[in-house]
Coordinates of C-alpha atoms and ligand atoms in Angstrom, one line a residue:
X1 CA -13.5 -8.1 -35.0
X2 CA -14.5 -9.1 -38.6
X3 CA -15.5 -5.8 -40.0
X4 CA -19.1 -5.4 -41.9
X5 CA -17.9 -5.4 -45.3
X6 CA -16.3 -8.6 -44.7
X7 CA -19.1 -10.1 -43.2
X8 CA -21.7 -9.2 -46.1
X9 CA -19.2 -11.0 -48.4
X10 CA -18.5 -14.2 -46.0
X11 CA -22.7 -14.4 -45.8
X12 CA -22.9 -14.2 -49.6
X13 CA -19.9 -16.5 -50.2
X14 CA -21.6 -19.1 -47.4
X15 CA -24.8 -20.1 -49.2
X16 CA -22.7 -22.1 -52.2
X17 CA -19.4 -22.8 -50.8
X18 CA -18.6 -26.0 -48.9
X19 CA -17.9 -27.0 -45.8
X20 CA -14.0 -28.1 -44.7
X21 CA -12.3 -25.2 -44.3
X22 CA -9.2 -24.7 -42.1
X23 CA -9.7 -23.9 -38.5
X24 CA -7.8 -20.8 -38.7
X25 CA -9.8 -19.3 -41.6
X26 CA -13.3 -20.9 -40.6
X27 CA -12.6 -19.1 -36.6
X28 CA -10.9 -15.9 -38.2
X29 CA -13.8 -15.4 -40.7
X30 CA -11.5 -12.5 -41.9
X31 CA -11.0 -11.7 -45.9
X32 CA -8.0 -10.6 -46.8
X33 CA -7.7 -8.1 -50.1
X34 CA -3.6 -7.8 -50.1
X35 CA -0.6 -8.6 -48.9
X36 CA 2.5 -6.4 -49.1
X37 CA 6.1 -7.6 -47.5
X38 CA 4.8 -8.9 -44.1
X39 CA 1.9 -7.1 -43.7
X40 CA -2.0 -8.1 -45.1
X41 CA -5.0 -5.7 -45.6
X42 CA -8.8 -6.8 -45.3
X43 CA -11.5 -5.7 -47.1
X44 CA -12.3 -3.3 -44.3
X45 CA -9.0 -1.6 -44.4
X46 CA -7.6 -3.2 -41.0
X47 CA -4.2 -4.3 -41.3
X48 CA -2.4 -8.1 -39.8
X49 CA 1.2 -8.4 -39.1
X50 CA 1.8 -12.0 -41.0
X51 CA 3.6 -14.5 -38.8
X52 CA 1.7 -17.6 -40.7
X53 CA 3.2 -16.1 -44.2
X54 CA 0.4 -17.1 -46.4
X55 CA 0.1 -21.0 -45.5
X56 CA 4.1 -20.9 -44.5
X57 CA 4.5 -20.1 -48.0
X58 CA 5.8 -16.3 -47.8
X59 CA 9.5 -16.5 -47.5
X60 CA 9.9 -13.6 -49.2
X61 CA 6.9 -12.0 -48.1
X62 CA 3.6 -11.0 -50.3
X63 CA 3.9 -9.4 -53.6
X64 CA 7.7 -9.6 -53.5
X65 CA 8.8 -7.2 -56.3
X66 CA 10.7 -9.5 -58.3
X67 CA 8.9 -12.4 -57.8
X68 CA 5.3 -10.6 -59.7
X69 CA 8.1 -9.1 -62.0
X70 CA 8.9 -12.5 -62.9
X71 CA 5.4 -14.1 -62.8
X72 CA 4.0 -11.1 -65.1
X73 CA 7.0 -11.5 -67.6
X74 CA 6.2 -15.3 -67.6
X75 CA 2.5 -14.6 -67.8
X76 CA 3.0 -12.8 -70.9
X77 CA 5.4 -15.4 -72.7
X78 CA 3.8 -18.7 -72.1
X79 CA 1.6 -20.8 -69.5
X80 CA 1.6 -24.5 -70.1
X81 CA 3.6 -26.7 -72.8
X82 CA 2.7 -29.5 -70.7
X83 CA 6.2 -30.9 -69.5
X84 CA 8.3 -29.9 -72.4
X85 CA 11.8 -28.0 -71.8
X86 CA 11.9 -24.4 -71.3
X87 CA 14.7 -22.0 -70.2
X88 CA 13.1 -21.3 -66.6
X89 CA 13.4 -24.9 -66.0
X90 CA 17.4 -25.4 -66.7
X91 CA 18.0 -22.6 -64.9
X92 CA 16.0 -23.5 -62.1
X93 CA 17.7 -26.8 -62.0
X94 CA 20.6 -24.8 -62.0
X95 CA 19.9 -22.9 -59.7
X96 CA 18.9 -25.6 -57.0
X97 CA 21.9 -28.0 -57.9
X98 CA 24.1 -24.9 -56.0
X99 CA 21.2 -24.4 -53.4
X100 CA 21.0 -28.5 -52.6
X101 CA 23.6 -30.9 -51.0
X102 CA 25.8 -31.4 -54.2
X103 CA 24.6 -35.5 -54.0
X104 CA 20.6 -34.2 -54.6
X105 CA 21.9 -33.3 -58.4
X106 CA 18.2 -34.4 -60.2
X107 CA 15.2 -33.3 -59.7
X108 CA 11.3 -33.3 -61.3
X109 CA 9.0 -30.6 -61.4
X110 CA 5.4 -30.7 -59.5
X111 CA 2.9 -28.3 -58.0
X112 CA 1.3 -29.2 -54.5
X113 CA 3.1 -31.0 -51.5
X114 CA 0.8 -33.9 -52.1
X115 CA 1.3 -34.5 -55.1
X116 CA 5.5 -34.6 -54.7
X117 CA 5.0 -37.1 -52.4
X118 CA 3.2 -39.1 -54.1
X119 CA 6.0 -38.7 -56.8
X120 CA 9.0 -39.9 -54.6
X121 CA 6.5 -42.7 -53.4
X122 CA 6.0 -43.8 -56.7
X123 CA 10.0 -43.5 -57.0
X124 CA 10.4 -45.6 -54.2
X125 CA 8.4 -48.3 -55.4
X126 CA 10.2 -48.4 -58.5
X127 CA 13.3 -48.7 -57.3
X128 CA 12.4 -51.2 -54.0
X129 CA 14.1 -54.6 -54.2
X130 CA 11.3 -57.0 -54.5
X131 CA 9.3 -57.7 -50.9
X132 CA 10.2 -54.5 -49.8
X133 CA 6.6 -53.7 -50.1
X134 CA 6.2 -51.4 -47.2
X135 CA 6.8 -47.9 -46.2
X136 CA 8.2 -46.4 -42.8
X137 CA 6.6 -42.7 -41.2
X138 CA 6.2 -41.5 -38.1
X139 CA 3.7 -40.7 -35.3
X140 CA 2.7 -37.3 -36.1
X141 CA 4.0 -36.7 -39.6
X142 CA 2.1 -34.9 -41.6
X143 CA 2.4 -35.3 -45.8
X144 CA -0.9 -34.4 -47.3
X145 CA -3.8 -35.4 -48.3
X146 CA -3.6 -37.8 -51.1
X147 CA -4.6 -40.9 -50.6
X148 CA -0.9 -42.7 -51.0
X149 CA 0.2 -39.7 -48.7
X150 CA -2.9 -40.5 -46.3
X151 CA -1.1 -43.7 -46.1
X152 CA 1.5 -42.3 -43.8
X153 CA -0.5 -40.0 -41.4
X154 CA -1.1 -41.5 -38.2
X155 CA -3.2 -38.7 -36.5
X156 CA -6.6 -37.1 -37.0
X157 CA -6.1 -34.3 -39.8
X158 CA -10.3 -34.0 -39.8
X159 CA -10.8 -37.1 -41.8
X160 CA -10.2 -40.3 -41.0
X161 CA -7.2 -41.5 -40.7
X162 CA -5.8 -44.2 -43.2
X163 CA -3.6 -46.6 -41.8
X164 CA -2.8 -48.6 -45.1
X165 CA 0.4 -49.7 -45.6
X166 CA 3.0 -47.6 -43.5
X167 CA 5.3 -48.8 -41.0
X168 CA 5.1 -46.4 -37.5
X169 CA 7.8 -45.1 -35.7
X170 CA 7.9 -42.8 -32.8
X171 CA 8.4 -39.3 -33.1
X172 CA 10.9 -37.0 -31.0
X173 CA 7.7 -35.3 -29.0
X174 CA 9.6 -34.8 -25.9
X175 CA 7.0 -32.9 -24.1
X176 CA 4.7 -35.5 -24.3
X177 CA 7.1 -38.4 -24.7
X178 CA 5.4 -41.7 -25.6
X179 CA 7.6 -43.3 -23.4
X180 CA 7.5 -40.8 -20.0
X181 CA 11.1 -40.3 -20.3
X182 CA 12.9 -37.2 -19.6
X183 CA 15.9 -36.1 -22.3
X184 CA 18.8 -36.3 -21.8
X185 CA 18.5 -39.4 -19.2
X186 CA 16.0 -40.8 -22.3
X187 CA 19.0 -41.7 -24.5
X188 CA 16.7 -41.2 -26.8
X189 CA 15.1 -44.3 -26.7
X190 CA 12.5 -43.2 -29.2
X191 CA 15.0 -43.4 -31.9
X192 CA 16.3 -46.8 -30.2
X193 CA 13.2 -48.1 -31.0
X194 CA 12.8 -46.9 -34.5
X195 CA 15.9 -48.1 -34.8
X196 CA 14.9 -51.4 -33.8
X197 CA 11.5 -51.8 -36.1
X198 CA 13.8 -50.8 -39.1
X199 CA 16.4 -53.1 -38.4
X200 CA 13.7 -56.0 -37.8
X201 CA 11.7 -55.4 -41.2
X202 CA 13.3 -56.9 -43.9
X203 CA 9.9 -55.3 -46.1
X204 CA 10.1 -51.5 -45.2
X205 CA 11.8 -49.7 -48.7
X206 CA 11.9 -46.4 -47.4
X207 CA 11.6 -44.0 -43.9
X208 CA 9.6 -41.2 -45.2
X209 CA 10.2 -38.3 -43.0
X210 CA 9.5 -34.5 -41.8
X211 CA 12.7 -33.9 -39.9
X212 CA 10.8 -31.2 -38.1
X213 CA 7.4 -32.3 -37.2
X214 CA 5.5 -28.9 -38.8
X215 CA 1.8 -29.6 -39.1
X216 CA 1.7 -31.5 -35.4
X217 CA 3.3 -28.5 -33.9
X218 CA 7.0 -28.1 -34.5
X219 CA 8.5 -30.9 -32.8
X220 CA 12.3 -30.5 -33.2
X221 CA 14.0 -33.6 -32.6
X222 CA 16.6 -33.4 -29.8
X223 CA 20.4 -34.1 -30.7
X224 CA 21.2 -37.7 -31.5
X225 CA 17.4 -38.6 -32.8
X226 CA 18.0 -38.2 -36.2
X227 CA 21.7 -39.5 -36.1
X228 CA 20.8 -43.1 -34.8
X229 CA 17.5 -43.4 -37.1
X230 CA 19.9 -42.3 -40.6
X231 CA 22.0 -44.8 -39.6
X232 CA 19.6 -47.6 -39.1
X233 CA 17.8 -46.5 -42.4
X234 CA 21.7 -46.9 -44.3
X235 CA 22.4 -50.2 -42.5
X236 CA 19.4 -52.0 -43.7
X237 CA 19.0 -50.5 -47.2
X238 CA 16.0 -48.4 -46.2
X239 CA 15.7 -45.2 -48.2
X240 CA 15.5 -42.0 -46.3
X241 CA 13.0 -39.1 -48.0
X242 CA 12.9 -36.0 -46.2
X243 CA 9.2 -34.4 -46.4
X244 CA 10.9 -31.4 -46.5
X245 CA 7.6 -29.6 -48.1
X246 CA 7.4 -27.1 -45.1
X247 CA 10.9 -27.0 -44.1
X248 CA 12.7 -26.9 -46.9
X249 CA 14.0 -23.7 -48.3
X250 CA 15.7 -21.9 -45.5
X251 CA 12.4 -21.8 -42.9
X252 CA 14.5 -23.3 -40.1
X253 CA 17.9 -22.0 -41.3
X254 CA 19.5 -24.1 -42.8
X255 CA 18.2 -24.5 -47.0
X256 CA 17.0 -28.0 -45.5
X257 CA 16.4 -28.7 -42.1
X258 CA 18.0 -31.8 -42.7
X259 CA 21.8 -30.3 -43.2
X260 CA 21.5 -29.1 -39.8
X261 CA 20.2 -32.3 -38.1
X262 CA 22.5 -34.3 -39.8
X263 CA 20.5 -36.7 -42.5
X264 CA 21.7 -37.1 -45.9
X265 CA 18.9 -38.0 -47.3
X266 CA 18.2 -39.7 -51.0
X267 CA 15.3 -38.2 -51.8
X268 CA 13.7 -34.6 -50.5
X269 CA 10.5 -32.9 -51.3
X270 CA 10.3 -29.5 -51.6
X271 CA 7.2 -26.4 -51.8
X272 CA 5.8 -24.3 -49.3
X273 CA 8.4 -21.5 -49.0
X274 CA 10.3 -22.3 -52.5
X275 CA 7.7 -20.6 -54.8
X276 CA 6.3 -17.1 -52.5
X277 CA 2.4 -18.9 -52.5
X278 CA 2.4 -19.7 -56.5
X279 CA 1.9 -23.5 -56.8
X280 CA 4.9 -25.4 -57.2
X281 CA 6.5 -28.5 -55.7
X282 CA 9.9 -29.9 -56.6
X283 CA 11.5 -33.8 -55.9
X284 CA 15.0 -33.6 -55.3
X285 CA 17.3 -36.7 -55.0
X286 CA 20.5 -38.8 -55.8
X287 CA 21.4 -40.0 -59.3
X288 CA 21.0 -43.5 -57.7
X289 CA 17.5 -43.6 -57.2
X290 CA 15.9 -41.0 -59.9
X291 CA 18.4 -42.0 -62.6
X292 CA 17.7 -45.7 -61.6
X293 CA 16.6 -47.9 -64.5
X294 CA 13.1 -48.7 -63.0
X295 CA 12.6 -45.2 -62.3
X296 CA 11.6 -42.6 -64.7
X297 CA 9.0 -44.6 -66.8
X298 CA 7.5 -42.5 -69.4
X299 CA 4.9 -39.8 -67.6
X300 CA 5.9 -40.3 -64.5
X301 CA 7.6 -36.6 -63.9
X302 CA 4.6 -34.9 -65.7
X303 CA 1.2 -34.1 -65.3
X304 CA -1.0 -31.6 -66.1
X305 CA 0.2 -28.3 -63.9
X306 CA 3.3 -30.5 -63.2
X307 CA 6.9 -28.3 -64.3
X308 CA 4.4 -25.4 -65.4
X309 CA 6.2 -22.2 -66.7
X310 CA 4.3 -19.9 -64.3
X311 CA 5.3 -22.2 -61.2
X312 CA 9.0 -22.4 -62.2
X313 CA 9.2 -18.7 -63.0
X314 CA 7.9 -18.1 -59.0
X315 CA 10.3 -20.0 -57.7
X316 CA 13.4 -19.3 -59.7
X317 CA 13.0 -16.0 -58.7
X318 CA 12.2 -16.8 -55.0
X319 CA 15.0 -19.0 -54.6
X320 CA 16.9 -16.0 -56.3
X321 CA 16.8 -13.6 -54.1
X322 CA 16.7 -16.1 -51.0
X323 CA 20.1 -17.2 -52.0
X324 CA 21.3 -13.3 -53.4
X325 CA 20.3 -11.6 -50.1
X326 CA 21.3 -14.2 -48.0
X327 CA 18.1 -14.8 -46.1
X328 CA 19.1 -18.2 -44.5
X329 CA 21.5 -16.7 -42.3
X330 CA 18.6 -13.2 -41.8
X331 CA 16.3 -16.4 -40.4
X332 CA 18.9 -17.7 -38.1
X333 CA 19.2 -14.0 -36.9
X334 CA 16.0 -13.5 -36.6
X335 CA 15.3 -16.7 -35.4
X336 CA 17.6 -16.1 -32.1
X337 CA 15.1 -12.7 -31.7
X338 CA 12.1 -15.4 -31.4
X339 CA 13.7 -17.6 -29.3
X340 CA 14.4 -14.8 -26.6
X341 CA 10.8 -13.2 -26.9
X342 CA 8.9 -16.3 -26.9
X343 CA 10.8 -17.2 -23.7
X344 CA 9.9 -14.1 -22.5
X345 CA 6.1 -14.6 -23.2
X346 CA 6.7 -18.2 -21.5
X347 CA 8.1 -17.0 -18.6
X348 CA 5.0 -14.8 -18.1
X349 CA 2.0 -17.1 -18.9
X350 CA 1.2 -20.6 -17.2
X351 CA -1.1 -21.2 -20.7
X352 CA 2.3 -22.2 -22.6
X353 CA 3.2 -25.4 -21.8
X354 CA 6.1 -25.5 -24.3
X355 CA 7.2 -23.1 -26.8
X356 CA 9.9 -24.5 -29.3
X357 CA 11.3 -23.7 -32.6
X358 CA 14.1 -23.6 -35.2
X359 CA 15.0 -20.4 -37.2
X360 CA 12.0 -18.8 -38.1
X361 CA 9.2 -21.8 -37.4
X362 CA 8.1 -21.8 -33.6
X363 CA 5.0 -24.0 -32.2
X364 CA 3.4 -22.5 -28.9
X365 CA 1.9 -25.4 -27.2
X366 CA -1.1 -24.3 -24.9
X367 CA -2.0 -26.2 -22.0
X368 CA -5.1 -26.5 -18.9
X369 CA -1.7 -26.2 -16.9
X370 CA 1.9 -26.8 -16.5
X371 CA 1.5 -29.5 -14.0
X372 CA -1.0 -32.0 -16.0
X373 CA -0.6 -30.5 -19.4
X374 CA -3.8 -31.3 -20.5
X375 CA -4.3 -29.7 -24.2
X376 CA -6.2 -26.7 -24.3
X377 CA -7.2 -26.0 -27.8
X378 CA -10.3 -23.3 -26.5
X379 CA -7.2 -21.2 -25.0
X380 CA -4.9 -21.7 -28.4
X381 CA -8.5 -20.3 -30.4
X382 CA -9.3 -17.2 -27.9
X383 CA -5.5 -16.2 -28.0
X384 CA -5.8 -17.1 -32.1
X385 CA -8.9 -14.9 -32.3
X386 CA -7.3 -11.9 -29.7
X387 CA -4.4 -12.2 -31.7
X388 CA -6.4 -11.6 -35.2
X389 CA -8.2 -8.7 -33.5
X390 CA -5.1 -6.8 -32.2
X391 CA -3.5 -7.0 -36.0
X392 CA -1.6 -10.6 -36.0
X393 CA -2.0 -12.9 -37.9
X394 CA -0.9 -16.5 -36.7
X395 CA -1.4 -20.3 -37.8
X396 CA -3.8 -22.4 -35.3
X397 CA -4.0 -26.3 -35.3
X398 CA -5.7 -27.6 -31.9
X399 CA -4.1 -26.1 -29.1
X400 CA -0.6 -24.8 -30.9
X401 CA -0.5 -22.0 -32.7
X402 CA 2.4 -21.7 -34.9
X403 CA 5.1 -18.9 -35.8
X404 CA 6.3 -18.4 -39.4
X405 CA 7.0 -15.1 -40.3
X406 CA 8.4 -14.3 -43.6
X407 CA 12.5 -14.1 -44.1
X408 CA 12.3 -10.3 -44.9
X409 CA 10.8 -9.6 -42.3
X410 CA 12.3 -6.5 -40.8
X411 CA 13.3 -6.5 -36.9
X412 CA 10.7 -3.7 -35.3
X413 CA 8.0 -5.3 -37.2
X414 CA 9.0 -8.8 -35.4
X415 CA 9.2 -7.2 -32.3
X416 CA 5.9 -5.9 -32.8
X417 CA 4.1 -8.7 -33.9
X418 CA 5.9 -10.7 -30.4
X419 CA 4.6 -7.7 -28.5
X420 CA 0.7 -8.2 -30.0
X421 CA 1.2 -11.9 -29.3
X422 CA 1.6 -11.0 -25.8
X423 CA -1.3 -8.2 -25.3
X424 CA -3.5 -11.3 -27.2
X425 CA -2.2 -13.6 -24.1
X426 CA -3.0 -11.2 -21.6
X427 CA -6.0 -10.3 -23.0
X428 CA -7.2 -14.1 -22.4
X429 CA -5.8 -14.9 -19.0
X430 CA -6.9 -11.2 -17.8
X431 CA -10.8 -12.1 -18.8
X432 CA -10.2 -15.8 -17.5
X433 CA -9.7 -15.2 -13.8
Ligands
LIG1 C1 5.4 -31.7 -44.6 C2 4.2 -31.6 -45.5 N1 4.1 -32.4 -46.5 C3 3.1 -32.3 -47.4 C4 2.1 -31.4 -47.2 C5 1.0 -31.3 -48.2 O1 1.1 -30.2 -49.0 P1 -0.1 -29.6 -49.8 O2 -1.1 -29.0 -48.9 O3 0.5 -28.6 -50.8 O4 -0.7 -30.8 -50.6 C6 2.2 -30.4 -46.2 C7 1.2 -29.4 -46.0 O5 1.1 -28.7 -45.0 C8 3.3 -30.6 -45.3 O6 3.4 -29.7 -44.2

């Protein structure tokens, strides 16, 4: 329960502050005074195990040590020489050039996922052969909420959708395949058909991509999806960008999702879990296209917070110790440990319809029942809410909840936050029948 000091200051904070807040913070009414490692603290004094890291943002967990050592040295040398050169930035594109596929060897400097999207849009439109005036995405792709980003969500994010100028494609949502196939006997004919739409639009410039669905619930793609679409995309000159603002990084263990599922992508955006919650986005990509002659005009890298010393120093020293302490392979570990519990939970409760995830990024999709699985977003918010109560802290959107604990995360603490998860389910289905 929300504790009374919290709700004097949610009542005070209520009377100016707009409406539009997340789900999960507008039902969890909570407010949270610190964060250390994987663990946050309200203003009450209870305490939440952190499986949503910050917003998926927490690789390292809150407050790593080095990472405010590096912020407060930053914060005492210099904050904002709009996008001149410093030393935190060519060591930070050092840094990434070994972290990256050796081909992604340039890169620009940004702060929200947003607004490095809209950046390797604009790159793509530079470099597009003229009447390739449209964009590719897919059904249930989520990229921000920028206008030119807008453009390629296809789903109700609580606004209106914009269906502008992208190009759909279906999505690998097995468990609710468009198509009421079954995989393997599929083929995967959603990618057949993607396929197909790419290889019959002579306008589309570019595919732009999450390789993992995130925002729509972690829809992995099953084997052979993302092989037949990459080759399509190559075939027909269409440029593949990899949204990688929520997977990049090492959340699904791999530094990109994309190395595992086999794309080679030309350009990748990068954020969430790169800069431990500071803001800071960063546009990866070939020579080819961000060397190209029509890219790069004058300002287009820079803007105001854009390659800001404060954002580069967070994530140099992120990306640091991610790479240093080999946390890629800790997610895969740890990952495997998620996989096994959540089966568990699955096994035990008829309210998951499908639980899936890769490394450390799971989706638990709740359903009326197995048999019709109808959506059941009032179950996903009274486990969210039971889960919030008994100390976890998890990520709701509609009826999945999503899994995202921090990297550092050590293994009892996992296991315990699995074992509230559970109490939070039985706690539901108990009152329910
Ligand atoms: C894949 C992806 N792209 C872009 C964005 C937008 O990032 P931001 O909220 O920083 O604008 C998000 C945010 O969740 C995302 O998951």
């Amino acid at each position: 329960m929300t504790g009374p000091r919290q709700l004097d200051l949610l009542a005070r904070e209520s009377a100016h502050l707009a409406p539009g807040a997340s789900e999960e913070s507008a039902l969890g009414r909570r407010v949270f005074v610190e964060g250390r490692g994987a663990v946050l603290t309200d203003l009450d004094g209870d305490q939440y195990i952190d499986f949503a890291a910050g917003t998926l943002t927490q690789s390292l967990g809150h407050c790593h040590p080095e990472v405010v050592a590096a912020l407060t040295e930053q914060a005492s040398k210099l904050w904002n020489v709009h996008d001149f050169a410093t030393e935190g930035r060519a060591e930070l594109c050092e840094l990434l050039a070994r972290l990256l596929p050796e081909e992604l060897d340039t890169y620009a400097f940004f702060s929200t996922g947003a607004e490095v999207v809209e950046a390797a849009l604009r790159a793509v439109q530079a470099v597009a052969e003229p009447g390739r005036n449209r964009v590719g995405a897919l059904r249930h792709g989520f990229h921000g909420k920028t206008q030119g980003a807008r453009m390629l969500v296809h789903w109700d994010i609580g606004n209106q959708a914009f269906a502008g100028n992208s190009v759909l494609g279906y999505s690998p949502y097995c468990y609710r395949c468009p198509l009421d196939l079954e995989y393997p006997s599929c083929g995967v004919r959603c990618a057949t058909l993607v396929r197909r739409h790419i290889a019959e639009k002579p306008n589309v410039s570019a595919l732009v991509f999450e390789p993992v669905l995130g925002a729509a619930g972690v829809i992995v793609p099953p084997p052979g999806y993302w092989e037949q679409i990459s080759d399509a995309c190559r075939e027909n000159g269409v440029l593949l960008v990899a949204d990688e603002v929520l997977t990049g990084g090492g959340r699904t263990g791999s530094f990109l999702a994309s190395e595992q599922l086999g794309i080679e992508p030309d350009l990748v955006t990068l954020s969430k879990g790169t800069a431990s919650g500071f803001p800071f986005a960063a546009l990866a990509g070939r020579s080819s296209v961000l060397r190209h002659p029509a890219a790069g005009n004058a300002g287009s890298t820079a803007s105001t917070y854009a390659n800001n010393p404060l954002g580069i120093a967070a994530a140099r020293a992120t990306l640091e110790v991610v790479a240093r302490d080999k946390l890629v392979d800790q997610v895969r570990e740890l990952g495997a440990v998620m996989d096994e519990r959540l089966a568990e939970l699955k096994a035990r409760f008829d309210v998951l319809g499908d639980v899936r995830g890769l490394g450390l990024l799971h989706g638990l999709e709740f359903v009326r029942d197995r048999e019709s699985r109808a959506p059941a977003p009032d179950i996903a918010r009274e486990v969210y809410l039971a889960a919030l109560d008994l100390g976890l802290r998890t990520a709701i959107g509609g009826h999945v909840i999503r899994l995202a604990p921090p990297f550092t995360i050590d293994r009892a603490l996992l296991d315990e936050g699995v074992t509230l998860l559970g109490k939070a389910l039985e706690r539901v289905t108990e009152a329910s029948r």
